[in-house]
PDB file of C-alpha atoms in Angstrom:
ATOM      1  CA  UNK A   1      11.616  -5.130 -11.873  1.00 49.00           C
ATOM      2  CA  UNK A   2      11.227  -6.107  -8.187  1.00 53.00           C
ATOM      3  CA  UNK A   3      14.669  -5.128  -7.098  1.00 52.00           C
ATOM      4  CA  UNK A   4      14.958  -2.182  -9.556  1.00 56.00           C
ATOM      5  CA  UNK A   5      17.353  -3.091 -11.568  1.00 53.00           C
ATOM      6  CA  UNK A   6      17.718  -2.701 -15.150  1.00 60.00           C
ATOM      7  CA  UNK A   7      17.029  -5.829 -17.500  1.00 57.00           C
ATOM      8  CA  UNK A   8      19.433  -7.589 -19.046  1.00 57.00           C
ATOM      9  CA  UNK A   9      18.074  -9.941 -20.961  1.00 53.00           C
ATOM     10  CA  UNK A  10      16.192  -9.274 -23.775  1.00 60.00           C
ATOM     11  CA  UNK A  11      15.334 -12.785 -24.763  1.00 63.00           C
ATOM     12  CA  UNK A  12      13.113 -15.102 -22.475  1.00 63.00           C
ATOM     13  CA  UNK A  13      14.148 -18.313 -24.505  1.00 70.00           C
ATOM     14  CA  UNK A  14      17.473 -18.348 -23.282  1.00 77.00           C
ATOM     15  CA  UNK A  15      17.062 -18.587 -19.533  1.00 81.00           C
ATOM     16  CA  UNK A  16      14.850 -20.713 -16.998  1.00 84.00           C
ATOM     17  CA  UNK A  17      12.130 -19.919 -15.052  1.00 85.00           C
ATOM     18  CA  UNK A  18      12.170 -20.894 -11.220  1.00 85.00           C
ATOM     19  CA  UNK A  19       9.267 -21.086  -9.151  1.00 87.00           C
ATOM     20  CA  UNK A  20       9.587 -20.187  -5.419  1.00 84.00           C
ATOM     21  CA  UNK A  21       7.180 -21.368  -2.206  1.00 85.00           C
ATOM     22  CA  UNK A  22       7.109 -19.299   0.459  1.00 81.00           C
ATOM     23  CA  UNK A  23       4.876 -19.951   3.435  1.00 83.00           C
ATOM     24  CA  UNK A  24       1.654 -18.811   2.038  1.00 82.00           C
ATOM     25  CA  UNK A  25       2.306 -17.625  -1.716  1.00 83.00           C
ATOM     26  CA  UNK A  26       4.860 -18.792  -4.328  1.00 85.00           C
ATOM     27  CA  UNK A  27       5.886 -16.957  -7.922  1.00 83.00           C
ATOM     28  CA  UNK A  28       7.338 -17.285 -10.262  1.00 84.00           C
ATOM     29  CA  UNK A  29      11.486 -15.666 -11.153  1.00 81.00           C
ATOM     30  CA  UNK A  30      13.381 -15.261 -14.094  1.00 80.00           C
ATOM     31  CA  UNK A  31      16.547 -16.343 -13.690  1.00 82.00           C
ATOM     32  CA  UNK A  32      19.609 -16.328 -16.900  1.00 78.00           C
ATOM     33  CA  UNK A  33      20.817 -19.678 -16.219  1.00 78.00           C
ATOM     34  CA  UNK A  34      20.339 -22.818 -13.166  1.00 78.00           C
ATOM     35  CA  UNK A  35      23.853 -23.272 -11.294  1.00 74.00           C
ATOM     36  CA  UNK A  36      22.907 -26.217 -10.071  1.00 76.00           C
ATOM     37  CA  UNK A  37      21.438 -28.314  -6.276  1.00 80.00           C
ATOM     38  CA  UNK A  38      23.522 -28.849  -3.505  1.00 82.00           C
ATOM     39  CA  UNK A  39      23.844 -29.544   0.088  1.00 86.00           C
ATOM     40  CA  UNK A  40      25.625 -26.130   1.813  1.00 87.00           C
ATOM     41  CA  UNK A  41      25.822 -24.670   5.085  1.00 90.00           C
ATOM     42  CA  UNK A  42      24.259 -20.754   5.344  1.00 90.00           C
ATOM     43  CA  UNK A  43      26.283 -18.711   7.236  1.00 91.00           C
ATOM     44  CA  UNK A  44      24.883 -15.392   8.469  1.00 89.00           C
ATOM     45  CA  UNK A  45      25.238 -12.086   6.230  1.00 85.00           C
ATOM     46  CA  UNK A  46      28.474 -10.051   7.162  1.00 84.00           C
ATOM     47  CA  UNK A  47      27.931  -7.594   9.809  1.00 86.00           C
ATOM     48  CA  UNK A  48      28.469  -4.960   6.972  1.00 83.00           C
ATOM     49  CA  UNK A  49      25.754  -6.091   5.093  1.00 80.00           C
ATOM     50  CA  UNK A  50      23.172  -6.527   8.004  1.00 80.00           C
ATOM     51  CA  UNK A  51      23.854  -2.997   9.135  1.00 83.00           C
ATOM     52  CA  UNK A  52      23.312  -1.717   5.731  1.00 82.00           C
ATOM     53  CA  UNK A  53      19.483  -3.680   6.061  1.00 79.00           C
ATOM     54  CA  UNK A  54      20.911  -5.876   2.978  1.00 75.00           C
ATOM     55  CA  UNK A  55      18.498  -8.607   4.408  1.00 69.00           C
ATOM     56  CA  UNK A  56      15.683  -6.447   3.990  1.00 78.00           C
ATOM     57  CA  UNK A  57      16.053  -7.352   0.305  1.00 83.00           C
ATOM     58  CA  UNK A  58      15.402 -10.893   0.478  1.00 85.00           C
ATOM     59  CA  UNK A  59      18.960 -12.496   0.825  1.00 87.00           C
ATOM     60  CA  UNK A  60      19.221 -13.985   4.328  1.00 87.00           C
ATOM     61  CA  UNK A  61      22.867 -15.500   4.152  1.00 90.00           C
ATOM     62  CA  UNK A  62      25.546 -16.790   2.155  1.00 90.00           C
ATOM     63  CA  UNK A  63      27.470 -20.174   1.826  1.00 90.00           C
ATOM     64  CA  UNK A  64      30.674 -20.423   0.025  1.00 89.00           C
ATOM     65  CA  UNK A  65      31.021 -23.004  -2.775  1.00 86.00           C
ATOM     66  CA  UNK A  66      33.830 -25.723  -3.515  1.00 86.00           C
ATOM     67  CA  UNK A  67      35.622 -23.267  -5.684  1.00 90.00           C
ATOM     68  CA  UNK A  68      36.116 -20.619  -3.234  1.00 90.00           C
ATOM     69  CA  UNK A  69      33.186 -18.263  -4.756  1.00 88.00           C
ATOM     70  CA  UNK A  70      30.521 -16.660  -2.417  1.00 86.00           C
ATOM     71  CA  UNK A  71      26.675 -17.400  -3.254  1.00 86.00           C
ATOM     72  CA  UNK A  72      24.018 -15.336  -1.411  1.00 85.00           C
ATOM     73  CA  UNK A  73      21.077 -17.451  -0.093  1.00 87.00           C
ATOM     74  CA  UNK A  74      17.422 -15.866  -1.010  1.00 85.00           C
ATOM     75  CA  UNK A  75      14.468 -15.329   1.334  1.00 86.00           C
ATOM     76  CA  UNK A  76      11.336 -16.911  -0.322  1.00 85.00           C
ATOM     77  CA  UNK A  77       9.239 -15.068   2.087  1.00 86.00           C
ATOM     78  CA  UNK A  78      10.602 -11.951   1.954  1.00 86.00           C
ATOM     79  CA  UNK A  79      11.190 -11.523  -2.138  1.00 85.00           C
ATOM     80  CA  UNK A  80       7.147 -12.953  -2.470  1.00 85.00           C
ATOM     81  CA  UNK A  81       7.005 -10.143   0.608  1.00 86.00           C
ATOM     82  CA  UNK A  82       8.516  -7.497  -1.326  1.00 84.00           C
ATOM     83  CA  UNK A  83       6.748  -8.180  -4.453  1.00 81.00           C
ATOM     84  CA  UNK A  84       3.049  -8.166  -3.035  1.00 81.00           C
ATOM     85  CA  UNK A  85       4.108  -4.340  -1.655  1.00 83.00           C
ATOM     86  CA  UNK A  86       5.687  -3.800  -4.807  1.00 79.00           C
ATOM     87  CA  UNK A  87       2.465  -4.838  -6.770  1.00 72.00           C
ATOM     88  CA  UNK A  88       0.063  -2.530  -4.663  1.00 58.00           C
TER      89      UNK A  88
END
């Protein structure tokens, strides 16, 4: 529970696990389902989020898909970051 967030999913059969590679450490996530690959441009977090240190959490941008919808871009570094402290 990295991010402290209550579990939702009760079942590990029915989602994917993703592994991540940060500079010097990788792990392994949990995700509920794979959206998919593609080529997108990251645009920097809202000024609203980076004064609120919402890239302290791991997400370092966002990109905005075909369909209009917003997807935030993860940090390898920092989430494997995050966990180690987490871990200690």
């Amino acid at each position: 529970r990295l991010m402290k967030m209550e579990r939702s999913k009760k079942e590990f059969e029915r989602g994917i696990i993703v592994m991540i590679e940060g500079e010097s450490s990788a792990a392994a996530v949990y995700a509920d389902k794979l959206m998919g690959q593609a080529k997108v441009v990251i645009k920097p977090l809202p000024q609203l989020l980076r004064r609120l240190n919402f890239d302290k959490t791991g997400v370092s941008g966002c990109t905005i898909r075909g369909d209009g919808s917003v997807c935030l871009i993860i940090d390898a570094d920092t989430v494997l970051a995050i966990a180690r402290r987490a871990g200690e």
